[in-house]
PDB file of C-alpha atoms in Angstrom:
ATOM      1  CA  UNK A   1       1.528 -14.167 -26.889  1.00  0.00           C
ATOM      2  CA  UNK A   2      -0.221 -14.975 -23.287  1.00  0.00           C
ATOM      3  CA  UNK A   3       1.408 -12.987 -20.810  1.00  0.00           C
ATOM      4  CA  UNK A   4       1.050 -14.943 -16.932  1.00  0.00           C
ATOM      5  CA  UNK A   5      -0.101 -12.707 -14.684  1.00  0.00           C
ATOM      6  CA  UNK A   6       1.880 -13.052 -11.277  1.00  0.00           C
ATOM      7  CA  UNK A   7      -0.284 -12.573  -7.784  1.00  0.00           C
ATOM      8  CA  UNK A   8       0.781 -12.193  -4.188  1.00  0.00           C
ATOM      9  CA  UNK A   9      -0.448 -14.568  -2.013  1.00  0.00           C
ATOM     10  CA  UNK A  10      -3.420 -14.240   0.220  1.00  0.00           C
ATOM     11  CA  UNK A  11      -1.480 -14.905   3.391  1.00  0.00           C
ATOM     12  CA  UNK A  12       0.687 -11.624   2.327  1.00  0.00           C
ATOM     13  CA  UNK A  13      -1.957  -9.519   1.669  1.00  0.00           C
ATOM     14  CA  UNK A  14      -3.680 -10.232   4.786  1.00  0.00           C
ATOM     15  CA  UNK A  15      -0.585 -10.222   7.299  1.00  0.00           C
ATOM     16  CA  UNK A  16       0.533  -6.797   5.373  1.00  0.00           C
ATOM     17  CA  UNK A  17      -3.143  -5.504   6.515  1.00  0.00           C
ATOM     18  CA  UNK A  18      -3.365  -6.232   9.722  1.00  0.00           C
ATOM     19  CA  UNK A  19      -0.185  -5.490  10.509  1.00  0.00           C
ATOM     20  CA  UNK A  20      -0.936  -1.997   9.564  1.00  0.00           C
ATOM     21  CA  UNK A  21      -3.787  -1.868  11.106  1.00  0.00           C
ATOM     22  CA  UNK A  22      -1.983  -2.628  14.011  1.00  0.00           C
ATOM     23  CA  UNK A  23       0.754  -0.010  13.580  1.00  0.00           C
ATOM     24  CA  UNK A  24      -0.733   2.986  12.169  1.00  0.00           C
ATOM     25  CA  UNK A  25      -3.626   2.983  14.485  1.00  0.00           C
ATOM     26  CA  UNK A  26      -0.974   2.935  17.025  1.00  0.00           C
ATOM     27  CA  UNK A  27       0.354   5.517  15.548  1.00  0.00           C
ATOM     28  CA  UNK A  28      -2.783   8.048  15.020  1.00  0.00           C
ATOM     29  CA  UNK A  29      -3.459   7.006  18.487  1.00  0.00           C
ATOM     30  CA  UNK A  30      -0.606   9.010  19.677  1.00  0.00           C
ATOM     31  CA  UNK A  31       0.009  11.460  17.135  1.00  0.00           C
ATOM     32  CA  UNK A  32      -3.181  12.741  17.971  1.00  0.00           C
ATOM     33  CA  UNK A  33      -2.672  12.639  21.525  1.00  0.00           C
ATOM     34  CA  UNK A  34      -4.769  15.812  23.429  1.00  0.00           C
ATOM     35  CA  UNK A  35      -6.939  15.825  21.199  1.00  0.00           C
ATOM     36  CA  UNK A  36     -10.455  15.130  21.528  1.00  0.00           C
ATOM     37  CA  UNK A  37     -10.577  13.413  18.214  1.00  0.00           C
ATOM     38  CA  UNK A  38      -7.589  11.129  19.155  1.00  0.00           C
ATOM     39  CA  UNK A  39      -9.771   7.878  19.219  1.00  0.00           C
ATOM     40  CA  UNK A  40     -11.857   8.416  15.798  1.00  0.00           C
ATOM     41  CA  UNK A  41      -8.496   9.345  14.338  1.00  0.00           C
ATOM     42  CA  UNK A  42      -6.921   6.311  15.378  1.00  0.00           C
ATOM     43  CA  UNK A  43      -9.674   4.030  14.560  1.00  0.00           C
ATOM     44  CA  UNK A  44      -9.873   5.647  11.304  1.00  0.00           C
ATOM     45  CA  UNK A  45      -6.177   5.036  10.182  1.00  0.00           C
ATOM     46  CA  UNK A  46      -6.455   1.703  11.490  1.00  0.00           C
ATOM     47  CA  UNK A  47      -9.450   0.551   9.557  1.00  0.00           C
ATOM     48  CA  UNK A  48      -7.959   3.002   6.496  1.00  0.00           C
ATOM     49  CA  UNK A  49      -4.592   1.519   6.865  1.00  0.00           C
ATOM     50  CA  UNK A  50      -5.948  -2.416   6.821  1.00  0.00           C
ATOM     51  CA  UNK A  51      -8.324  -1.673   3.706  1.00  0.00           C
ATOM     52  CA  UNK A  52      -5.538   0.502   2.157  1.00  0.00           C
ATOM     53  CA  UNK A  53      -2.963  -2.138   2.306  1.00  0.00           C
ATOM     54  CA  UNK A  54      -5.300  -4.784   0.893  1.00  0.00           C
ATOM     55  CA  UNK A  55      -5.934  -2.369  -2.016  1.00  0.00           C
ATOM     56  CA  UNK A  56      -2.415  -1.487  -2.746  1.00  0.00           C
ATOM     57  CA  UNK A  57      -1.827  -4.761  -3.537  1.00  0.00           C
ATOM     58  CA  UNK A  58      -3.871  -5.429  -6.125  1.00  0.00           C
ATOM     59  CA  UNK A  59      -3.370  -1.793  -7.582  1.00  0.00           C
ATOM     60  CA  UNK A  60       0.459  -2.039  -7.381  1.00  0.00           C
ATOM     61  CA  UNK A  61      -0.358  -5.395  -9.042  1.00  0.00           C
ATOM     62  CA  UNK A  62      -2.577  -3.635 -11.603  1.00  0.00           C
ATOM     63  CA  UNK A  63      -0.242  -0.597 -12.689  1.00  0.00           C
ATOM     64  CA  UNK A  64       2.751  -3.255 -13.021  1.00  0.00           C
ATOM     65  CA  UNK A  65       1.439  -5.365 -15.692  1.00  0.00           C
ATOM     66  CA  UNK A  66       0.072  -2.520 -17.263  1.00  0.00           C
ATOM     67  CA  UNK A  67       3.552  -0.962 -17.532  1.00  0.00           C
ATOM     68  CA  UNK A  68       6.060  -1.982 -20.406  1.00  0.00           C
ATOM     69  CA  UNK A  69       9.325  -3.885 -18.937  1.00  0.00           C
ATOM     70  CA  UNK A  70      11.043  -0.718 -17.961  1.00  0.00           C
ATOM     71  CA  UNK A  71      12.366   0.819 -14.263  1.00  0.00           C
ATOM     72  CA  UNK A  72       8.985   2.912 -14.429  1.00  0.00           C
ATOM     73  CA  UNK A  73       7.486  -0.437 -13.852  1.00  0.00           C
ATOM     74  CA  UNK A  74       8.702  -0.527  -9.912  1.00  0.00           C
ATOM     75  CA  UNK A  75       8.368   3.194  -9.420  1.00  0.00           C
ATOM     76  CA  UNK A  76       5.119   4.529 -11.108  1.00  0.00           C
ATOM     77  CA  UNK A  77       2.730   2.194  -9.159  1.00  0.00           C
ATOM     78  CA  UNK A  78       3.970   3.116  -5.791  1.00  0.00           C
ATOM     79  CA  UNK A  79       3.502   6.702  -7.256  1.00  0.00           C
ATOM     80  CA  UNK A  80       0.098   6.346  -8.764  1.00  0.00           C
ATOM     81  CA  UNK A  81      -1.207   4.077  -5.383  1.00  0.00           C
ATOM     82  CA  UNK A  82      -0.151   6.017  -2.794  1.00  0.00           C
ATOM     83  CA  UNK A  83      -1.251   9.492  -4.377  1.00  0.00           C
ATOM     84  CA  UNK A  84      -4.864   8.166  -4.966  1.00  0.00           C
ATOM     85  CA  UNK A  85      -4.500   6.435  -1.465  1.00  0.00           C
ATOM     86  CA  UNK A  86      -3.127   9.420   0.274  1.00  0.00           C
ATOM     87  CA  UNK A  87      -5.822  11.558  -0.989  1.00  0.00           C
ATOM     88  CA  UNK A  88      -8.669   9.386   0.334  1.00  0.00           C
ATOM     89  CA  UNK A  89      -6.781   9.306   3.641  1.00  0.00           C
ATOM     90  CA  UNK A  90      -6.476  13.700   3.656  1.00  0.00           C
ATOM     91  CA  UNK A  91     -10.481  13.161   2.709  1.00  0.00           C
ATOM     92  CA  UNK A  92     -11.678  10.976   5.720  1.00  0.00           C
ATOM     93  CA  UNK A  93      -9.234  12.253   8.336  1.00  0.00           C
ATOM     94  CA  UNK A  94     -10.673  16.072   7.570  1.00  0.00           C
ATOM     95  CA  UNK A  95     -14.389  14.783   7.467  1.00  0.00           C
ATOM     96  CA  UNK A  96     -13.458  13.278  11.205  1.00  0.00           C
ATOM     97  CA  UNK A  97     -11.821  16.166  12.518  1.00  0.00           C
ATOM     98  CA  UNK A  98      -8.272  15.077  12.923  1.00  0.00           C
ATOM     99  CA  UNK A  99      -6.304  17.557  14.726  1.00  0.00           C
ATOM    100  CA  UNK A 100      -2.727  16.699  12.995  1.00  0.00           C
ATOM    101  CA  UNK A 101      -3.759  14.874   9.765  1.00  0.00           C
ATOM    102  CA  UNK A 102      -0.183  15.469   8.581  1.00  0.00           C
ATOM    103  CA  UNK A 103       1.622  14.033  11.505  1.00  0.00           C
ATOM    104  CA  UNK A 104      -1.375  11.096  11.361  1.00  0.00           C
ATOM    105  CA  UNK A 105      -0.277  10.350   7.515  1.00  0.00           C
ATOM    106  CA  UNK A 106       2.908  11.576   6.753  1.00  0.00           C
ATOM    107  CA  UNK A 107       4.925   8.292   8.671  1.00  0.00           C
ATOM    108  CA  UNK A 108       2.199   5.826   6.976  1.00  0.00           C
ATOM    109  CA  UNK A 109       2.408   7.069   3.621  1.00  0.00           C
ATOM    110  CA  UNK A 110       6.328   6.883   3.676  1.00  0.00           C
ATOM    111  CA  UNK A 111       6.319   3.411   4.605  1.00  0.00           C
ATOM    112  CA  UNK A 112       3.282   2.819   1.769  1.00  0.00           C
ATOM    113  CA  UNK A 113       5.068   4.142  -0.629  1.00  0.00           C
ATOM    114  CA  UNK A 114       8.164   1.599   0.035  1.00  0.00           C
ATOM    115  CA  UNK A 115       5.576  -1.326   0.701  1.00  0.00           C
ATOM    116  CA  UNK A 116       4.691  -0.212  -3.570  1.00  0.00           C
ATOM    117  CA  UNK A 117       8.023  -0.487  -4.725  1.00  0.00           C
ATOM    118  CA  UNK A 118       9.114  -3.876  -2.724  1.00  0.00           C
ATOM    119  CA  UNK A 119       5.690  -5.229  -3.585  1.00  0.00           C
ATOM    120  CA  UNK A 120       6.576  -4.094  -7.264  1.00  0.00           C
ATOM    121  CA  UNK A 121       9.798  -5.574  -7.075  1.00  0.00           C
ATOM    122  CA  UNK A 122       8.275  -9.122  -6.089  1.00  0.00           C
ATOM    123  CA  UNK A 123       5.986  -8.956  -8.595  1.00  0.00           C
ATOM    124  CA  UNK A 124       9.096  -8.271 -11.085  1.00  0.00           C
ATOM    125  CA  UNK A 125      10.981 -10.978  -9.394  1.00  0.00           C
ATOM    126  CA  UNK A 126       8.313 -13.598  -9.805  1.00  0.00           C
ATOM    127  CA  UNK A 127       7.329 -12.684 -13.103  1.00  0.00           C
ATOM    128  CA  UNK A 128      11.501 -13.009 -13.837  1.00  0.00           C
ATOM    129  CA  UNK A 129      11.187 -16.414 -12.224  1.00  0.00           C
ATOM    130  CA  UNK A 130       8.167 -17.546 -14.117  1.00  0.00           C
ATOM    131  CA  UNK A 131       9.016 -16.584 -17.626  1.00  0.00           C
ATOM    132  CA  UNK A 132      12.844 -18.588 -17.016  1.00  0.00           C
ATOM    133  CA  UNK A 133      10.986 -21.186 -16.189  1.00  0.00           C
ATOM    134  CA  UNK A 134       8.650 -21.285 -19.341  1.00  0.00           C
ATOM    135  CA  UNK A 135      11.278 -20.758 -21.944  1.00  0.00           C
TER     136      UNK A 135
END
């Protein structure tokens, strides 16, 4: 049986980045305020957040039709993602010298981790839509 595979559009993947771009840079920015690593940090997240978010898409995207038609399907990508992405993030903050990598992360991969599971649920609510409308 062909199983559709649903996407998220372009403009949604883009506006997500840049938006956190916008935000978590922002946020490193002051986190990190003192320090003399405060601009690297921030321009680190940023550029980290915006390629992040574009990535989480299409791994949330990835996991979830991987995934049997179960609850795990919302939760386990959002897991999976933001422990892999999270990692990378410990990784290049520590290679830069990022006085409070915790405080830098911690808020970003909170909201992440929700971004996964509403992006999962879209993904679930499209695929719902698609296969009522193929019956």
């Amino acid at each position: 049986m062909h199983q559709e595979k649903t996407r998220l559009s372009l403009a949604f993947n883009i506006s997500s980045a840049a938006l956190a771009f916008i935000i978590w840079g922002s946020w490193a920015y002051y986190a990190n305020s003192g320090s003399d690593t405060r601009l690297i940090s921030a321009l680190i997240q940023a550029l980290a957040s915006f390629c992040i978010t574009l990535i989480l898409v299409h791994m949330v995207t990835f996991i979830f039709h991987l995934l049997p038609k179960t609850p795990l399907r919302i939760i386990l990508p959002a897991i999976i993602s933001v422990s892999l992405t999270g990692s990378a993030l410990i990784l290049a903050h520590t290679l830069a010298g990022t006085s409070k990598i915790l405080l830098t992360i911690a808020p970003a991969l909170t909201v992440a981790f929700t971004f996964c599971v509403v992006t999962a649920l879209k993904l679930n609510k499209t695929a719902t839509h698609a296969k009522e409308h193929h019956v």
